Short mmCIF file of C-alpha atoms in Angstrom, two decimals:
data_model
loop_
_atom_site.label_atom_id
_atom_site.label_comp_id
_atom_site.label_asym_id
_atom_site.label_seq_id
_atom_site.Cartn_x
_atom_site.Cartn_y
_atom_site.Cartn_z
CA UNK P 1 1.30 3.68 -39.28
CA UNK P 2 2.95 0.81 -37.46
CA UNK P 3 6.43 -0.13 -38.54
CA UNK P 4 7.57 -3.66 -39.35
CA UNK P 5 9.98 -4.91 -36.72
CA UNK P 6 11.96 -8.12 -37.01
CA UNK P 7 14.03 -7.80 -33.82
CA UNK P 8 14.21 -5.88 -30.57
CA UNK P 9 17.14 -3.99 -32.08
CA UNK P 10 14.83 -2.72 -34.84
CA UNK P 11 12.49 -1.26 -32.23
CA UNK P 12 15.34 0.34 -30.34
CA UNK P 13 16.76 1.82 -33.53
CA UNK P 14 13.36 3.29 -34.48
CA UNK P 15 13.26 4.95 -31.07
CA UNK P 16 16.76 6.36 -31.38
CA UNK P 17 18.15 3.89 -28.87
CA UNK P 18 21.06 1.47 -29.06
CA UNK P 19 20.10 -2.05 -28.08
CA UNK P 20 22.35 -4.92 -26.98
CA UNK P 21 23.02 -7.42 -29.75
CA UNK P 22 21.37 -10.64 -28.57
CA UNK P 23 18.39 -12.85 -29.20
CA UNK P 24 16.90 -12.69 -25.71
CA UNK P 25 13.12 -13.20 -25.49
CA UNK P 26 11.07 -10.01 -25.67
CA UNK P 27 8.58 -9.26 -22.92
CA UNK P 28 6.11 -6.44 -23.50
CA UNK P 29 4.51 -4.54 -20.65
CA UNK P 30 1.10 -3.20 -21.66
CA UNK P 31 0.45 -0.05 -19.63
CA UNK P 32 3.17 2.11 -18.04
CA UNK P 33 1.49 3.36 -14.88
CA UNK P 34 2.71 2.86 -11.33
CA UNK P 35 2.59 -0.92 -11.74
CA UNK P 36 3.63 -1.31 -15.36
CA UNK P 37 6.69 0.94 -15.17
CA UNK P 38 8.02 -0.80 -12.07
CA UNK P 39 7.26 -4.19 -13.64
CA UNK P 40 9.16 -3.21 -16.76
CA UNK P 41 12.21 -2.38 -14.64
CA UNK P 42 11.87 -5.65 -12.72
CA UNK P 43 11.66 -7.79 -15.87
CA UNK P 44 14.52 -5.91 -17.56
CA UNK P 45 16.64 -6.53 -14.42
CA UNK P 46 16.03 -10.30 -14.25
CA UNK P 47 19.22 -12.36 -14.53
CA UNK P 48 19.96 -16.07 -14.91
CA UNK P 49 22.36 -18.25 -12.93
CA UNK P 50 25.29 -16.85 -14.94
CA UNK P 51 24.30 -13.28 -14.17
CA UNK P 52 23.16 -12.61 -17.72
CA UNK P 53 19.99 -10.68 -18.28
CA UNK P 54 17.06 -12.83 -19.32
CA UNK P 55 14.88 -10.47 -21.35
CA UNK P 56 14.61 -7.50 -23.61
CA UNK P 57 11.66 -5.41 -22.46
CA UNK P 58 9.34 -3.08 -24.37
CA UNK P 59 6.91 -0.93 -22.45
CA UNK P 60 3.81 0.01 -24.43
CA UNK P 61 1.33 2.78 -23.69
CA UNK P 62 -1.43 4.64 -25.49
CA UNK P 63 -0.59 7.28 -28.12
CA UNK P 64 -2.00 10.14 -26.08
CA UNK P 65 -0.29 12.95 -24.19
CA UNK P 66 0.09 11.01 -20.93
CA UNK P 67 1.17 7.79 -22.62
CA UNK P 68 3.70 9.58 -24.78
CA UNK P 69 5.18 11.36 -21.77
CA UNK P 70 5.78 8.02 -20.06
CA UNK P 71 7.33 6.56 -23.19
CA UNK P 72 9.56 9.60 -23.65
CA UNK P 73 10.66 9.39 -20.03
CA UNK P 74 11.77 5.79 -20.34
CA UNK P 75 13.53 6.42 -23.64
CA UNK P 76 15.47 9.39 -22.27
CA UNK P 77 16.47 7.76 -18.98
CA UNK P 78 13.98 9.67 -16.82
CA UNK P 79 11.86 7.41 -14.61
CA UNK P 80 8.31 8.54 -15.47
CA UNK P 81 6.86 7.98 -12.01
CA UNK P 82 7.61 9.65 -8.68
CA UNK P 83 9.52 7.31 -6.39
CA UNK P 84 11.30 7.39 -3.06
CA UNK P 85 12.82 3.96 -3.78
CA UNK P 86 16.51 4.38 -4.60
CA UNK P 87 16.72 0.74 -5.65
CA UNK P 88 14.06 1.22 -8.32
CA UNK P 89 15.83 4.32 -9.60
CA UNK P 90 19.18 2.49 -9.67
CA UNK P 91 17.79 -0.57 -11.48
CA UNK P 92 16.04 1.67 -14.01
CA UNK P 93 19.23 3.61 -14.69
CA UNK P 94 21.14 0.36 -15.26
CA UNK P 95 18.46 -1.02 -17.57
CA UNK P 96 18.51 2.20 -19.57
CA UNK P 97 22.31 2.06 -19.84
CA UNK P 98 22.19 -1.60 -20.94
CA UNK P 99 19.60 -0.76 -23.54
CA UNK P 100 17.34 -3.73 -22.82
CA UNK P 101 14.41 -1.53 -21.75
CA UNK P 102 12.67 0.72 -24.26
CA UNK P 103 9.14 2.07 -24.63
CA UNK P 104 6.77 2.89 -27.48
CA UNK P 105 3.16 3.68 -28.37
CA UNK P 106 3.31 1.39 -31.44
CA UNK P 107 1.33 -1.83 -30.84
CA UNK P 108 3.15 -3.57 -33.69
CA UNK P 109 5.91 -4.46 -31.20
CA UNK P 110 3.59 -7.08 -29.72
CA UNK P 111 4.50 -9.26 -32.71
CA UNK P 112 7.95 -9.73 -31.15
CA UNK P 113 6.69 -10.71 -27.69
CA UNK P 114 7.17 -14.09 -26.12
CA UNK P 115 5.03 -12.78 -23.27
CA UNK P 116 2.88 -9.71 -22.57
CA UNK P 117 2.14 -8.55 -19.03
CA UNK P 118 -1.12 -6.61 -18.90
CA UNK P 119 -1.09 -3.65 -16.50
CA UNK P 120 -3.94 -1.48 -17.76
CA UNK P 121 -6.74 0.06 -15.72
CA UNK P 122 -10.13 -1.46 -15.11
CA UNK P 123 -12.05 1.20 -13.23
CA UNK P 124 -15.24 1.15 -11.21
CA UNK P 125 -17.97 3.64 -12.15
CA UNK P 126 -19.53 5.06 -8.99
CA UNK P 127 -23.21 5.97 -9.16
CA UNK P 128 -25.47 7.26 -6.39
CA UNK P 129 -26.22 3.79 -5.03
CA UNK P 130 -25.14 1.66 -7.97
CA UNK P 131 -21.79 0.60 -9.36
CA UNK P 132 -20.47 -0.67 -12.66
CA UNK P 133 -17.06 -1.34 -14.12
CA UNK P 134 -15.58 0.40 -17.15
CA UNK P 135 -14.73 -2.67 -19.18
CA UNK P 136 -14.37 -1.08 -22.61
CA UNK P 137 -10.80 0.24 -22.22
CA UNK P 138 -9.53 -3.02 -20.74
CA UNK P 139 -11.27 -5.11 -23.40
CA UNK P 140 -9.85 -2.88 -26.14
CA UNK P 141 -6.37 -3.44 -24.74
CA UNK P 142 -6.87 -7.22 -24.89
CA UNK P 143 -8.33 -6.96 -28.39
CA UNK P 144 -5.23 -5.06 -29.47
CA UNK P 145 -3.06 -7.93 -28.27
CA UNK P 146 -5.24 -10.32 -30.24
CA UNK P 147 -4.48 -8.40 -33.44
CA UNK P 148 -0.70 -8.72 -33.07
CA UNK P 149 0.60 -11.44 -30.76
CA UNK P 150 1.86 -14.76 -32.05
CA UNK P 151 0.02 -17.96 -31.07
CA UNK P 152 2.81 -18.97 -28.68
CA UNK P 153 2.77 -15.62 -26.82
CA UNK P 154 1.81 -15.83 -23.16
CA UNK P 155 -0.60 -13.14 -21.90
CA UNK P 156 -0.31 -12.55 -18.16
CA UNK P 157 -3.06 -10.38 -16.70
CA UNK P 158 -1.71 -8.49 -13.68
CA UNK P 159 -4.56 -5.97 -13.57
CA UNK P 160 -6.95 -6.37 -10.66
CA UNK P 161 -10.19 -7.50 -12.27
CA UNK P 162 -13.58 -8.85 -11.21
CA UNK P 163 -13.44 -12.62 -10.67
CA UNK P 164 -14.22 -14.34 -13.94
CA UNK P 165 -12.72 -11.66 -16.21
CA UNK P 166 -10.09 -13.94 -17.74
CA UNK P 167 -12.67 -16.64 -18.52
CA UNK P 168 -15.49 -14.34 -19.56
CA UNK P 169 -13.58 -11.53 -21.30
CA UNK P 170 -9.87 -12.08 -21.91
CA UNK P 171 -9.91 -15.59 -23.36
CA UNK P 172 -13.01 -15.07 -25.58
CA UNK P 173 -11.64 -11.77 -26.89
CA UNK P 174 -8.30 -13.34 -27.83
CA UNK P 175 -9.98 -16.43 -29.29
CA UNK P 176 -12.18 -14.26 -31.53
CA UNK P 177 -9.17 -12.25 -32.68
CA UNK P 178 -7.27 -15.46 -33.43
CA UNK P 179 -10.28 -16.83 -35.34
CA UNK P 180 -10.37 -13.72 -37.52
CA UNK P 181 -6.64 -14.15 -38.20
CA UNK P 182 -7.10 -17.80 -39.12
CA UNK P 183 -5.29 -19.01 -35.99
CA UNK P 184 -6.36 -21.87 -33.76
CA UNK P 185 -8.18 -20.60 -30.68
CA UNK P 186 -6.65 -23.46 -28.70
CA UNK P 187 -3.29 -21.74 -29.03
CA UNK P 188 -4.39 -18.85 -26.76
CA UNK P 189 -2.20 -18.78 -23.64
CA UNK P 190 -3.70 -16.74 -20.77
CA UNK P 191 -2.59 -16.59 -17.16
CA UNK P 192 -3.47 -14.39 -14.20
CA UNK P 193 -0.91 -13.28 -11.63
CA UNK P 194 -1.94 -10.22 -9.71
CA UNK P 195 0.51 -7.57 -8.66
CA UNK P 196 1.11 -6.61 -5.05
CA UNK P 197 3.06 -3.48 -5.91
CA UNK P 198 3.45 -1.08 -2.99
CA UNK P 199 4.83 2.31 -4.05
CA UNK P 200 7.20 3.75 -1.46
CA UNK P 201 10.66 2.95 -0.19
CA UNK P 202 10.31 -0.78 -1.06
CA UNK P 203 8.66 -0.24 -4.43
CA UNK P 204 10.82 -2.61 -6.49
CA UNK P 205 11.15 -5.21 -3.73
CA UNK P 206 7.36 -5.47 -3.58
CA UNK P 207 7.71 -7.08 -7.01
CA UNK P 208 10.95 -9.05 -7.01
CA UNK P 209 11.18 -9.93 -3.32
CA UNK P 210 7.61 -10.79 -2.47
CA UNK P 211 5.16 -13.66 -2.78
CA UNK P 212 3.15 -14.20 -5.94
CA UNK P 213 -0.08 -16.02 -6.72
CA UNK P 214 -0.74 -17.22 -10.25
CA UNK P 215 -2.86 -19.54 -12.37
CA UNK P 216 -3.32 -20.41 -16.02
CA UNK P 217 -6.40 -20.81 -18.15
CA UNK P 218 -4.71 -23.96 -19.42
CA UNK P 219 -1.96 -26.16 -18.04
CA UNK P 220 0.42 -24.90 -20.73
CA UNK P 221 -0.31 -21.28 -19.80
CA UNK P 222 0.23 -22.00 -16.11
CA UNK P 223 3.60 -23.62 -16.78
CA UNK P 224 4.73 -20.77 -19.01
CA UNK P 225 3.64 -18.25 -16.38
CA UNK P 226 5.58 -20.08 -13.68
CA UNK P 227 8.70 -20.11 -15.86
CA UNK P 228 8.42 -16.37 -16.51
CA UNK P 229 7.77 -15.37 -12.89
CA UNK P 230 10.54 -17.62 -11.64
CA UNK P 231 13.05 -15.59 -13.64
CA UNK P 232 11.77 -12.23 -12.35
CA UNK P 233 10.96 -13.03 -8.73
CA UNK P 234 13.21 -14.36 -6.00
CA UNK P 235 11.27 -17.63 -5.77
CA UNK P 236 13.93 -19.31 -3.60
CA UNK P 237 12.92 -17.04 -0.76
CA UNK P 238 9.41 -16.16 -1.94
CA UNK P 239 7.95 -19.29 -3.57
CA UNK P 240 5.05 -18.97 -5.98
CA UNK P 241 1.54 -20.10 -5.08
CA UNK P 242 -0.43 -21.70 -7.89
CA UNK P 243 -4.22 -21.76 -7.76
CA UNK P 244 -6.43 -24.07 -9.77
CA UNK P 245 -8.04 -21.45 -11.99
CA UNK P 246 -7.68 -17.86 -13.15
CA UNK P 247 -10.97 -17.06 -11.40
CA UNK P 248 -9.47 -18.26 -8.11
CA UNK P 249 -6.41 -16.05 -8.65
CA UNK P 250 -8.61 -13.06 -9.51
CA UNK P 251 -10.64 -13.72 -6.36
CA UNK P 252 -7.51 -13.86 -4.21
CA UNK P 253 -6.55 -10.30 -5.15
CA UNK P 254 -10.04 -8.91 -4.69
CA UNK P 255 -10.46 -10.71 -1.36
CA UNK P 256 -7.17 -9.59 0.15
CA UNK P 257 -7.81 -5.97 -0.79
CA UNK P 258 -11.40 -6.20 0.48
CA UNK P 259 -10.14 -7.56 3.79
CA UNK P 260 -7.78 -4.65 4.22
CA UNK P 261 -10.41 -2.09 3.23
CA UNK P 262 -12.89 -3.54 5.72
CA UNK P 263 -10.24 -3.61 8.44
CA UNK P 264 -9.72 0.12 7.95
CA UNK P 265 -13.46 0.84 7.86
CA UNK P 266 -13.93 -1.19 11.02
CA UNK P 267 -11.42 1.00 12.85
CA UNK P 268 -13.26 4.18 11.89
CA UNK P 269 -16.06 3.63 14.39
CA UNK P 270 -13.50 2.91 17.09
CA UNK P 271 -11.78 6.16 16.20
CA UNK P 272 -14.97 8.07 16.94
CA UNK P 273 -15.31 6.17 20.22
CA UNK P 274 -11.74 7.04 21.25
CA UNK P 275 -12.30 10.72 20.51
CA UNK P 276 -15.57 10.73 22.46
CA UNK P 277 -14.32 9.04 25.64
CA UNK P 278 -10.86 10.63 25.66
CA UNK P 279 -8.42 7.81 24.88
CA UNK P 280 -5.61 7.40 22.36
CA UNK P 281 -6.65 4.66 19.94
CA UNK P 282 -3.16 4.50 18.40
CA UNK P 283 -1.79 3.62 21.82
CA UNK P 284 -4.50 0.98 22.15
CA UNK P 285 -3.82 -0.44 18.68
CA UNK P 286 -0.08 -0.68 19.31
CA UNK P 287 -0.80 -2.65 22.46
CA UNK P 288 -3.11 -5.02 20.54
CA UNK P 289 -0.49 -5.52 17.81
CA UNK P 290 1.80 -7.18 20.33
CA UNK P 291 -0.44 -10.20 19.94
CA UNK P 292 0.82 -12.02 16.81
CA UNK P 293 -2.68 -12.98 15.65
CA UNK P 294 -3.70 -9.29 15.64
CA UNK P 295 -0.55 -7.54 14.40
CA UNK P 296 -2.19 -6.39 11.16
CA UNK P 297 -5.02 -4.47 12.79
CA UNK P 298 -5.42 -1.11 11.07
CA UNK P 299 -6.02 2.35 12.53
CA UNK P 300 -8.22 5.37 11.86
CA UNK P 301 -6.86 8.15 9.69
CA UNK P 302 -7.45 10.82 7.07
CA UNK P 303 -8.88 8.44 4.50
CA UNK P 304 -8.39 5.59 2.07
CA UNK P 305 -7.08 6.32 -1.39
CA UNK P 306 -5.13 4.84 -4.24
CA UNK P 307 -6.25 2.67 -7.08
CA UNK P 308 -6.96 -0.54 -5.16
CA UNK P 309 -8.75 -0.28 -1.83
CA UNK P 310 -11.16 2.38 -3.03
CA UNK P 311 -12.74 0.09 -5.66
CA UNK P 312 -11.60 -3.54 -5.33
CA UNK P 313 -14.13 -4.52 -2.62
CA UNK P 314 -16.87 -3.89 -5.23
CA UNK P 315 -15.47 -6.25 -7.84
CA UNK P 316 -17.00 -9.42 -6.37
CA UNK P 317 -20.44 -7.79 -6.32
CA UNK P 318 -20.01 -6.63 -9.91
CA UNK P 319 -18.82 -10.08 -10.92
CA UNK P 320 -22.03 -11.68 -9.64
CA UNK P 321 -24.12 -9.14 -11.58
CA UNK P 322 -22.19 -9.00 -14.84
CA UNK P 323 -20.69 -12.46 -15.26
CA UNK P 324 -22.69 -14.95 -13.20
CA UNK P 325 -26.28 -13.66 -12.86
CA UNK P 326 -26.35 -14.10 -9.10
CA UNK P 327 -28.31 -11.08 -7.80
CA UNK P 328 -28.93 -12.79 -4.47
CA UNK P 329 -25.27 -12.25 -3.49
CA UNK P 330 -25.02 -8.70 -2.15
CA UNK P 331 -21.64 -8.39 -0.35
CA UNK P 332 -22.97 -5.94 2.28
CA UNK P 333 -19.69 -5.78 4.24
CA UNK P 334 -17.68 -4.87 1.17
CA UNK P 335 -20.08 -2.21 -0.09
CA UNK P 336 -20.45 -0.66 3.36
CA UNK P 337 -16.67 -0.58 3.81
CA UNK P 338 -16.31 1.39 0.58
CA UNK P 339 -18.94 3.92 1.71
CA UNK P 340 -17.34 4.34 5.15
CA UNK P 341 -13.89 4.81 3.70
CA UNK P 342 -15.17 7.34 1.14
CA UNK P 343 -16.56 9.42 4.02
CA UNK P 344 -13.36 9.37 6.11
CA UNK P 345 -11.82 12.66 4.91
CA UNK P 346 -15.09 14.47 5.65
CA UNK P 347 -14.84 13.35 9.28
CA UNK P 348 -11.66 15.44 9.54
CA UNK P 349 -13.34 18.35 7.77
CA UNK P 350 -16.39 18.20 10.05
CA UNK P 351 -14.16 18.27 13.13
CA UNK P 352 -12.24 21.25 11.78
CA UNK P 353 -15.48 23.07 11.01
CA UNK P 354 -16.84 22.42 14.50
CA UNK P 355 -13.59 23.69 16.05
CA UNK P 356 -13.93 26.86 13.94
CA UNK P 357 -17.28 27.60 15.52
CA UNK P 358 -19.30 25.70 12.96
CA UNK P 359 -18.29 27.91 10.02
CA UNK P 360 -15.51 27.54 7.47
CA UNK P 361 -16.42 30.47 5.22
CA UNK P 362 -13.42 32.77 4.92
CA UNK P 363 -11.09 30.38 6.73
CA UNK P 364 -7.72 29.36 5.27
CA UNK P 365 -6.72 25.69 5.58
CA UNK P 366 -3.19 24.48 4.91
CA UNK P 367 -3.39 20.81 3.86
CA UNK P 368 -0.13 18.94 4.36
CA UNK P 369 -0.15 15.97 1.99
CA UNK P 370 -2.41 15.31 -1.01
CA UNK P 371 -1.17 11.97 -2.36
CA UNK P 372 -3.09 8.88 -1.29
CA UNK P 373 -0.27 7.42 0.81
CA UNK P 374 2.86 8.62 2.58
CA UNK P 375 6.09 8.81 0.58
CA UNK P 376 4.23 8.18 -2.67
CA UNK P 377 3.58 10.72 -5.42
CA UNK P 378 0.21 9.34 -6.52
CA UNK P 379 -3.06 11.27 -6.24
CA UNK P 380 -5.42 8.70 -7.75
CA UNK P 381 -8.57 8.56 -5.59
CA UNK P 382 -6.76 10.47 -2.89
CA UNK P 383 -8.94 11.27 0.14
CA UNK P 384 -7.52 14.78 -0.07
CA UNK P 385 -9.61 15.36 -3.19
CA UNK P 386 -12.92 14.94 -1.35
CA UNK P 387 -11.59 17.05 1.54
CA UNK P 388 -10.57 19.97 -0.69
CA UNK P 389 -13.71 19.93 -2.82
CA UNK P 390 -16.02 19.91 0.20
CA UNK P 391 -13.94 22.50 2.10
CA UNK P 392 -14.21 24.86 -0.86
CA UNK P 393 -17.96 24.29 -1.03
CA UNK P 394 -18.16 25.35 2.60
CA UNK P 395 -16.36 28.58 1.79
CA UNK P 396 -12.83 27.77 2.90
CA UNK P 397 -9.63 28.53 0.99
CA UNK P 398 -7.38 25.47 0.89
CA UNK P 399 -3.62 25.73 0.35
CA UNK P 400 -2.25 22.33 -0.65
CA UNK P 401 1.25 20.93 -0.35
CA UNK P 402 2.91 17.63 -1.04
CA UNK P 403 6.70 17.20 -1.17
CA UNK P 404 6.46 14.57 -3.93
CA UNK P 405 4.21 16.50 -6.29
CA UNK P 406 4.34 19.72 -8.26
CA UNK P 407 0.95 19.21 -9.91
CA UNK P 408 -2.33 17.64 -8.82
CA UNK P 409 -3.93 16.41 -12.07
CA UNK P 410 -7.38 15.55 -10.72
CA UNK P 411 -7.89 19.12 -9.48
CA UNK P 412 -5.64 20.69 -12.14
CA UNK P 413 -3.74 22.39 -9.34
CA UNK P 414 -0.06 23.40 -9.44
CA UNK P 415 1.77 22.65 -6.18
CA UNK P 416 4.93 24.15 -4.72
CA UNK P 417 7.64 21.75 -3.57
CA UNK P 418 8.48 24.24 -0.80
CA UNK P 419 6.55 23.79 2.44
CA UNK P 420 4.29 26.86 2.85
CA UNK P 421 4.43 29.02 5.95
CA UNK P 422 1.57 28.47 8.41
CA UNK P 423 1.58 32.17 9.32
CA UNK P 424 -1.57 33.05 7.37
CA UNK P 425 -3.43 29.76 7.98
CA UNK P 426 -6.37 29.38 10.33
CA UNK P 427 -5.98 25.60 10.28
CA UNK P 428 -3.10 23.24 9.48
CA UNK P 429 -4.15 19.68 8.66
CA UNK P 430 -1.45 17.00 8.67
CA UNK P 431 -2.95 14.39 6.33
CA UNK P 432 0.08 12.20 5.63
CA UNK P 433 3.24 11.18 7.49
CA UNK P 434 5.59 12.06 4.63
CA UNK P 435 9.22 11.92 5.73
CA UNK P 436 9.53 15.66 5.12
CA UNK P 437 6.79 16.31 7.65
CA UNK P 438 8.15 13.88 10.21
CA UNK P 439 11.50 15.67 10.06
CA UNK P 440 10.01 19.14 10.27
CA UNK P 441 11.16 21.33 13.17
CA UNK P 442 7.64 22.27 14.22
CA UNK P 443 8.65 24.87 16.76
CA UNK P 444 10.66 26.83 14.23
CA UNK P 445 8.16 26.27 11.43
CA UNK P 446 5.13 27.53 13.37
CA UNK P 447 7.08 30.36 14.95
CA UNK P 448 4.58 32.86 16.33
CA UNK P 449 1.71 31.46 14.26
CA UNK P 450 -1.12 29.85 16.21
CA UNK P 451 -3.48 28.09 13.81
CA UNK P 452 -5.61 25.13 14.84
CA UNK P 453 -3.56 21.98 14.23
CA UNK P 454 -5.41 18.85 13.11
CA UNK P 455 -3.36 15.65 13.15
CA UNK P 456 -5.51 13.53 10.85
CA UNK P 457 -3.17 10.56 10.41
CA UNK P 458 -0.99 10.19 13.52
CA UNK P 459 1.71 12.33 11.92
CA UNK P 460 2.73 14.08 15.14
CA UNK P 461 4.18 12.18 18.08
CA UNK P 462 3.26 12.87 21.70
CA UNK P 463 6.30 15.08 22.29
CA UNK P 464 5.45 17.24 19.26
CA UNK P 465 1.83 17.59 20.27
CA UNK P 466 2.88 18.62 23.77
CA UNK P 467 5.41 21.09 22.36
CA UNK P 468 2.79 22.79 20.22
CA UNK P 469 0.30 23.00 23.07
CA UNK P 470 2.95 24.62 25.25
CA UNK P 471 3.35 27.21 22.48
CA UNK P 472 -0.34 27.98 22.82
CA UNK P 473 -1.66 26.07 19.82
CA UNK P 474 -4.78 23.93 19.95
CA UNK P 475 -3.96 20.45 18.68
CA UNK P 476 -6.67 17.97 17.72
CA UNK P 477 -6.35 14.44 16.40
CA UNK P 478 -8.30 11.80 14.58
CA UNK P 479 -8.45 8.76 16.87
CA UNK P 480 -7.49 10.61 20.05
CA UNK P 481 -9.42 12.44 22.71
CA UNK P 482 -8.98 16.19 23.20
CA UNK P 483 -5.65 17.12 24.79
CA UNK P 484 -3.91 13.79 24.05
#
């Protein structure tokens, strides 16, 4: 049963924490995943012109095993996400020591909030040739806010959502909850400001030292959102961009992620061309990037993963079907990009199979890197998952390693932090340029072993590839012709 809290100190006391004695506004972060946890640290670290901290922050997650583990981590001073960003770790440690960042699974704390930042999932459901979005969990999260928040509480949706979600789902859900509580629906304050969080070495800076787009459902909500963001983000160097509607802000996030996903998919066909005609596409791409107008051109690789690029290009299509009844809008580029990117890890597997004489049964593959991105401990929608599942179906044994993970939840697979020996492997696939792999002494590591080496993501430089070939190893690459 939810407790009755009058102050932030009451919440802290209930959690066994000691809170600073002040009347700072409370900001709640709904959802403590890779975005929400980092956002909680960023908001708890915000200071005013006098150097005083602006907010007391409460992270809120679901009362299940995963949610409780995140809450327990924050309340015991253990950052509940893997990070290579020392700044994020330092800021978290300071917030914990100050006591202005706590976490709970009790939704009653929303009654104390001057603002809630929504960082919960809204997933895409992948069918054979059809897609849908899993709206129920997201809508339930918003409905929960409607049961507790005060009329003057600002709700900022940071979750990437189909365009129109704030207008069609968030605002009506809160208005109905307010109606049932006898509150004026006009008092609902909803804004959208999508996150651009990039886990890695600049994790925290991707929040506090980066540009932000925002908009409000009403003028009052937009102004409140601007005031909040201006305290958290370095707006002097990274000014905010306000759009005219929440739908426009939602579209901006979906469009920028769709652009990146299509850029990657576009490079896939050029990767096959480079391999076929015997050129190094990475060398070509680096030459093209010298031109300022083309410096963001992508490159082929092992695959696209993570929570954003794997699904976001489908959100506009789903928006036209679910919110606007516009079946004539098909978004063929976006849907095709998703399909191409989903197939990318199987390109590597097919090449390995062909190099093994067209048969993987009984072969042992050492996969170096299973997270979706280098220097990030996140396996959500990792391309490694499709690679491993299909390799096993073809009869191969796959040994997996990732220096940032000791467990792969999607495959329920324990992982060793120690880099395995390649001695018993028939194939070594470098899937990610983790720092640990870039710093590996390959000559010493391979020793007398001579497995096939597949560089699937430009992990090995030219000198390393030459070194391995001189040791008698066959080295293949995605995006490069044989022998390059």
